[in-house]
Amino acid sequence: MNRYGLKEKIELRINHATHHIEVDVRDTLLDALRDQLGLTGTKRGCDMGECGACTVLMDGKPINSCMLLAVDVMGRNIMTIEGLAQDELHPIQQAFVENGAVQCGFCTPGMILTAKAFLDHCSNPTDDDVRQAISGNLCRCTGYRKIVEAILDAASRLRRGKRHV
Amino acid sequence: MKTFEYITPETIDEALELLGEGAQILAGGTDLLGEMKRGLATPKRLINLKGIQGLADIRSIPDGFLTIGSLATLSHLAEHPLVAQHYPLLIEALQRTASPQIRNIATVGGNLCQRPRCWYYRHSAFPCIRKHGEGCFAMGGQDRYHAIFGGHRCFIVHPSDLAPALMALDAEVRIAHADDSRIVPLTDFFVGPRDSLTQENILTRQEILTAIRIPVPPDNAYGTYLKVSERKATDFALASVAVSIAWLDTQVTHARVVLGGVAPVPWRVKQVEEMLIGDELSGKRIERACERAVDDATPLRHNRYKVALVKGLLRKALHAAHRSREKGEK
Amino acid sequence: MSEHWLLGKRVPRPDAIPKVTGEAVYTDDITFPGMLYGAVVRSPYACASIRSVDTSRAEQLPGVRAILTPTNSSLFSTEILYAGQKVAALAATDPHTAQEAASLIQVEYQRHRAVFDPIRAMSRDAPVVRPSRSQEFNNVCSHQRKERGDLETGFAQADIIVENTYRVGIAHQAYMEPHACVARFDVSGKLTVWTSIQGQFNVRASLASMLGMPVHDVRVIAPEIGGAFGGKTSLIMEPIAVVLAKITGAPVKIVMSRQEEFIDAHPGPGCIIHVKTAARQDGTLTAEWAEIIYDTGAAPGAPTGNFDRTRGLYRIPNFRYDIYSVYTHKLIPGAYRAPGALELTFAFESQIDHLAGELGQDPIEFRLKNAVDEGDLTVDGKVYPTIGLRESLHQAREQIKAVEHKPHRGIGVACGKWMNAIGASGVILTLNEDGSVNLTSGAVDLTGVNTVLAQIVAEELSISLDQIHVQTRDTDVAPYAALSGGSRTTYGMSLATQNAVRQLKKDLFEFASQHMPVSPEAFTVADGKVVPRDGSHTGIPIRELARIAMYSARGPLTVTGSASDPSWLADSYIFITQVAEVEVDPDTGEITVLRVSSFQDVGFALNPMLVEGQIEGGIVQGLGWGYLEGLVFDKGVVLNENLTEYKIPTALDAPELVPVLIEIPSADGPYGIKGVGEPSMVVTPAVLANAIHDATGIRLTETPLVQDDLSTRQGPLGNM
């Protein structure tokens, strides 16, 4: 059993690296990522789990980082948008750029991570599958059409990539 | 947000010992954190149950029940093979709950224990009776999302999609207490405003909801969960209906009808269940069932539409049940 | 268009790359050592006087550095005119402390009688929000009248008159990035403000005037902006951040919460439209009368000045329109994507549909019969040039013919109009020593304008796109640019860029003639070279000329380009027809929007992918305002102050979108373009209402077009 007071030193596993940071027990994972670790690619759109802009992957699943306390995610594997591209853009990122799926860009990191988790499990989705998967990521600019097209395009890029390996 | 002590017990007994004045249970946190951010919940101590071994497990046990640990996430439940096999109705309810991201954090126990979504209750400017304040602002106010059944000095609706579905499956809950544990039918778990104006279930400050048990449905059972919301995703029900029906030949032998989003608790309509049992599901009978379901509705100024919604949803659900039986015959 | 090699191509936005990697920097991503966080205390009451503000408990909280109240700061008033109005503010060392301190400030209010409904506010016994401009009514903020012909004659000529009252709810832009700003003074006293804003020069002017400082002592930097849609045009938190920074000597950041966005930003206005429209049996419109009442909340803000910009689609010989804006004790509205157009289009295009139905005429034929043409007059009496209204109706008609009719489904059609602005626009073009080009702009890039400016430069110089680097720079560096709004940005900035790049070509040709035996007028550019048109010389690469010029008496090749229009609006008439297909559930009345097709005259699409993106996004915003969105009030307090209860469309709510681009070149736009940022959302609520009517026979006249009515009024629709 562990007890934590106002300020605590915690260990977080983010993008395959281990970080030791001091957090306020009230800090959410989102606060810790942005304010302590400078990982500002994760966006704060509502801070209430309603918009999906703060989506990160926890053990491979998309979650709202604003609705989890930082002290509550110790021992979990977190992936943020900064951890997605390796030497070059990930095929999902490439597809977003080329299909015009990015306008203001504020929903984009969360949208891409949701798409990543989704395509990890579903390699040949339909339009409706994609819409179900991203239904927790609000976008106000695009009307979603080009985002859905980008994710479908990314799926086919990933399928092609797999075949070559 | 006010600061708090954060504790991670490793056993239920430890957790029970930590309970007391000012202590609150943290499960998924998707509701509690929202309440804390709004200043509605101000726990001095937060007891995180995630460290308790086995509390998130989903198991089928020899006595025929499916046991769901209260800390199982909604997505874990929705993806479980036993659920797909026996309780497709639950999957329908879970797919309409919140967002994929929330479903990956929110727990089954937390979903059953969530606080009301009433916008007066959630709003800092309205000191309503559920916050130990002075009355119900929905009465005579903006009441289109409020209750048409079971309201009394307070007209909240129970927001859960899962609860009506579980209730239609005759689920029970297991409640742990330092002295003993008890098992309670889900039907008796929820508490309406006639019994309490400040809590929505029977849990005392010394208790923790640890598991939900669902019996294997009867043979030839059909279940469905239908929901109307303004948005097609991430929205609470304006009205919903969970139906579970079983037949012997053409005769209905078992019926459960539970409504969501229309009453302070998941609203079981026993009078409809009774009239369905022992007869065929004819079109005429369905129409009468729909009328019967809203017999005791008492709509407020702007939510009369919910009466029509309940009828429409129940009609759809019963027709779907009827069609499924006919299909099964072939 | 075949004469261009790069314009008209689907070029991806270069700024998408840092946005997909998370590297793009938005205002809230900026931090400084020692930075303080601001928080604001707001009134829960709509109409009150402040008796006292007790800050003693907040002052005792460790980490609180400064508190502003009506007693010590002119930023705050003791008179409260809407719920959510700022009462006090503070700065503290971290966000938790700032929030906690705000909750410790005790304010004592004396509450007064308030008025929330604009019609009620006009009555002589209504509480006075602000002094009325009218002798006749209370709380009138503005009134204007548009008229032509003789109304009585017009109505007397009619065989049928349709009269309805439409109500449009207050809708929030709901950009995904909440307002954010950081203010910092340096030792010399110069102020720098980072802010999420559509126009950085507006902020500079306002802050300089507020502080009594020359504009060059105020530097405004607009980082990436997470959506705006008209909602980020004026100062909101900047003055507070600036004053807190000044008092504390530390940088101060203020980020609005989503809740604050809903209660104290500037959403699209509520509006009530009472309208009577008349026609002859043969379908000729004879007269129209309307009284339009905008709810402008606690201060002027409702967009009442855009009537001519958005109406005047049909020949109506006799009309009178009275447009009022009226004060109420509610938050102050502002611009939302084509301000003023959506609400008017909803009312007037519902009327047209209603009238066509009463006359038993096809809604498209009815519109075609009355549609304005080249030479007809606008509402304000200007003469229309060549316009695309008929073309868009014709294309819509073809689309409708292809739709299969099914039970419980409906098809709706409606038309709209908009005009884009131009606005002060300047750019600097610099030819680098390697032949690449820098374009410096002061315009905030909302829609991909920097991408098309690069296309223009590359097109004009015939060099590859990757050689053009367009950057939005801050007010210390960039030439002046009006705010990015009014569908002006691509139009105005393209004009300026066209001017600049043509000047650069001229300079290049002059310099080239010193190195080739050819007069400057005889040159052209091809494949990155300056070459004589007659082929008398193989030419010199631009990069070579750039390098030589830099080290010759000529010096670097740098030019500026400007554009503006004293009348603000361009001579650019954008017409649009939309077709919506909806399904209404026969049991529950649930609305499913299946498809929206949009036939919009875009003049010329410099980059069709970006143009489609604007149209698609606009349609879904229009749908949101049409059937999901609207602030809900109780006693002036916004109840749905979050993104759960204020319901913007999700991916599952967005229908299939079919953006069809019609290209009728504008007379004075660069390359014939017309503004595309705003018009697409104008028509959508109207077309949705018309489709619902087609499916159910029920005409909804109030947004959001909630299904309450459909489920209760219809009962089972099984027989339809």
PDB file of C-alpha atoms in Angstrom, chain C residues 463-560:
ATOM      1  CA  ILE C 463      10.404  27.335 -59.798  1.00  0.00           C
ATOM      2  CA  SER C 464       9.587  24.303 -57.723  1.00  0.00           C
ATOM      3  CA  LEU C 465       7.336  24.558 -54.711  1.00  0.00           C
ATOM      4  CA  ASP C 466       9.943  23.322 -52.246  1.00  0.00           C
ATOM      5  CA  GLN C 467      11.974  26.445 -53.019  1.00  0.00           C
ATOM      6  CA  ILE C 468       9.300  28.711 -51.538  1.00  0.00           C
ATOM      7  CA  HIS C 469       9.208  29.284 -47.799  1.00  0.00           C
ATOM      8  CA  VAL C 470       6.172  31.134 -46.544  1.00  0.00           C
ATOM      9  CA  GLN C 471       6.085  32.145 -42.938  1.00  0.00           C
ATOM     10  CA  THR C 472       3.662  34.053 -40.774  1.00  0.00           C
ATOM     11  CA  ARG C 473       5.821  36.325 -38.660  1.00  0.00           C
ATOM     12  CA  ASP C 474       4.914  38.607 -35.794  1.00  0.00           C
ATOM     13  CA  THR C 475       4.059  42.297 -35.699  1.00  0.00           C
ATOM     14  CA  ASP C 476       7.709  43.338 -35.224  1.00  0.00           C
ATOM     15  CA  VAL C 477       8.775  41.662 -38.428  1.00  0.00           C
ATOM     16  CA  ALA C 478       5.911  41.189 -40.849  1.00  0.00           C
ATOM     17  CA  PRO C 479       4.109  43.806 -42.912  1.00  0.00           C
ATOM     18  CA  TYR C 480       0.645  44.739 -41.745  1.00  0.00           C
ATOM     19  CA  ALA C 481      -2.148  42.286 -42.385  1.00  0.00           C
ATOM     20  CA  ALA C 482      -5.807  42.643 -41.491  1.00  0.00           C
ATOM     21  CA  LEU C 483      -7.238  39.845 -39.416  1.00  0.00           C
ATOM     22  CA  SER C 484      -7.839  36.517 -41.077  1.00  0.00           C
ATOM     23  CA  GLY C 485     -11.603  36.562 -41.441  1.00  0.00           C
ATOM     24  CA  GLY C 486     -14.390  37.563 -43.774  1.00  0.00           C
ATOM     25  CA  SER C 487     -13.129  35.011 -46.305  1.00  0.00           C
ATOM     26  CA  ARG C 488     -10.553  37.646 -47.149  1.00  0.00           C
ATOM     27  CA  THR C 489      -7.252  36.070 -46.335  1.00  0.00           C
ATOM     28  CA  THR C 490      -6.463  34.078 -49.451  1.00  0.00           C
ATOM     29  CA  TYR C 491      -8.096  36.760 -51.599  1.00  0.00           C
ATOM     30  CA  GLY C 492      -6.247  39.763 -50.135  1.00  0.00           C
ATOM     31  CA  MET C 493      -2.946  38.017 -49.465  1.00  0.00           C
ATOM     32  CA  SER C 494      -2.929  36.479 -52.941  1.00  0.00           C
ATOM     33  CA  LEU C 495      -3.429  39.916 -54.455  1.00  0.00           C
ATOM     34  CA  ALA C 496      -0.512  41.259 -52.423  1.00  0.00           C
ATOM     35  CA  THR C 497       1.617  38.254 -53.328  1.00  0.00           C
ATOM     36  CA  GLN C 498       0.732  38.534 -56.989  1.00  0.00           C
ATOM     37  CA  ASN C 499       1.754  42.190 -56.893  1.00  0.00           C
ATOM     38  CA  ALA C 500       4.995  41.348 -55.123  1.00  0.00           C
ATOM     39  CA  VAL C 501       6.013  38.458 -57.325  1.00  0.00           C
ATOM     40  CA  ARG C 502       5.257  40.391 -60.481  1.00  0.00           C
ATOM     41  CA  GLN C 503       7.429  43.218 -59.175  1.00  0.00           C
ATOM     42  CA  LEU C 504      10.155  40.702 -58.416  1.00  0.00           C
ATOM     43  CA  LYS C 505       9.938  39.408 -61.978  1.00  0.00           C
ATOM     44  CA  LYS C 506      10.220  42.943 -63.278  1.00  0.00           C
ATOM     45  CA  ASP C 507      13.317  43.549 -61.157  1.00  0.00           C
ATOM     46  CA  LEU C 508      14.768  40.228 -62.268  1.00  0.00           C
ATOM     47  CA  PHE C 509      14.164  41.020 -65.918  1.00  0.00           C
ATOM     48  CA  GLU C 510      15.798  44.413 -65.558  1.00  0.00           C
ATOM     49  CA  PHE C 511      18.810  42.869 -63.897  1.00  0.00           C
ATOM     50  CA  ALA C 512      18.894  40.053 -66.441  1.00  0.00           C
ATOM     51  CA  SER C 513      18.999  42.525 -69.322  1.00  0.00           C
ATOM     52  CA  GLN C 514      22.359  43.678 -68.008  1.00  0.00           C
ATOM     53  CA  HIS C 515      23.621  40.150 -68.581  1.00  0.00           C
ATOM     54  CA  MET C 516      21.866  39.259 -71.808  1.00  0.00           C
ATOM     55  CA  PRO C 517      21.418  41.403 -74.911  1.00  0.00           C
ATOM     56  CA  VAL C 518      17.651  41.523 -74.439  1.00  0.00           C
ATOM     57  CA  SER C 519      15.381  44.329 -73.232  1.00  0.00           C
ATOM     58  CA  PRO C 520      13.571  43.689 -69.919  1.00  0.00           C
ATOM     59  CA  GLU C 521      10.105  43.544 -71.526  1.00  0.00           C
ATOM     60  CA  ALA C 522      11.184  40.675 -73.784  1.00  0.00           C
ATOM     61  CA  PHE C 523      11.871  38.227 -70.947  1.00  0.00           C
ATOM     62  CA  THR C 524       9.780  35.530 -69.421  1.00  0.00           C
ATOM     63  CA  VAL C 525      10.449  32.749 -66.900  1.00  0.00           C
ATOM     64  CA  ALA C 526      10.599  29.076 -67.744  1.00  0.00           C
ATOM     65  CA  ASP C 527      11.939  26.099 -65.812  1.00  0.00           C
ATOM     66  CA  GLY C 528      13.501  28.316 -63.175  1.00  0.00           C
ATOM     67  CA  LYS C 529      15.270  30.484 -65.700  1.00  0.00           C
ATOM     68  CA  VAL C 530      14.875  33.976 -67.046  1.00  0.00           C
ATOM     69  CA  VAL C 531      14.720  33.544 -70.811  1.00  0.00           C
ATOM     70  CA  PRO C 532      13.908  35.784 -73.774  1.00  0.00           C
ATOM     71  CA  ARG C 533      10.510  34.932 -75.239  1.00  0.00           C
ATOM     72  CA  ASP C 534      11.968  34.703 -78.726  1.00  0.00           C
ATOM     73  CA  GLY C 535      14.469  32.010 -77.755  1.00  0.00           C
ATOM     74  CA  SER C 536      17.440  34.168 -78.784  1.00  0.00           C
ATOM     75  CA  HIS C 537      19.353  33.137 -75.657  1.00  0.00           C
ATOM     76  CA  THR C 538      19.353  30.008 -73.502  1.00  0.00           C
ATOM     77  CA  GLY C 539      18.634  32.192 -70.473  1.00  0.00           C
ATOM     78  CA  ILE C 540      20.096  32.420 -66.969  1.00  0.00           C
ATOM     79  CA  PRO C 541      18.784  30.465 -63.980  1.00  0.00           C
ATOM     80  CA  ILE C 542      17.031  32.618 -61.410  1.00  0.00           C
ATOM     81  CA  ARG C 543      19.312  31.272 -58.689  1.00  0.00           C
ATOM     82  CA  GLU C 544      22.304  32.468 -60.698  1.00  0.00           C
ATOM     83  CA  LEU C 545      20.835  35.951 -61.110  1.00  0.00           C
ATOM     84  CA  ALA C 546      19.997  36.007 -57.394  1.00  0.00           C
ATOM     85  CA  ARG C 547      23.570  35.239 -56.473  1.00  0.00           C
ATOM     86  CA  ILE C 548      25.106  37.714 -58.905  1.00  0.00           C
ATOM     87  CA  ALA C 549      22.733  40.471 -57.866  1.00  0.00           C
ATOM     88  CA  MET C 550      23.589  40.037 -54.230  1.00  0.00           C
ATOM     89  CA  TYR C 551      27.264  40.801 -54.834  1.00  0.00           C
ATOM     90  CA  SER C 552      26.790  43.400 -57.575  1.00  0.00           C
ATOM     91  CA  ALA C 553      25.789  47.029 -57.390  1.00  0.00           C
ATOM     92  CA  ARG C 554      22.156  45.780 -57.623  1.00  0.00           C
ATOM     93  CA  GLY C 555      22.132  44.169 -54.194  1.00  0.00           C
ATOM     94  CA  PRO C 556      19.649  41.556 -52.975  1.00  0.00           C
ATOM     95  CA  LEU C 557      16.392  41.180 -54.842  1.00  0.00           C
ATOM     96  CA  THR C 558      13.715  41.995 -52.289  1.00  0.00           C
ATOM     97  CA  VAL C 559      10.279  43.383 -52.996  1.00  0.00           C
ATOM     98  CA  THR C 560       7.055  44.096 -51.174  1.00  0.00           C
TER      99      THR C 560
END
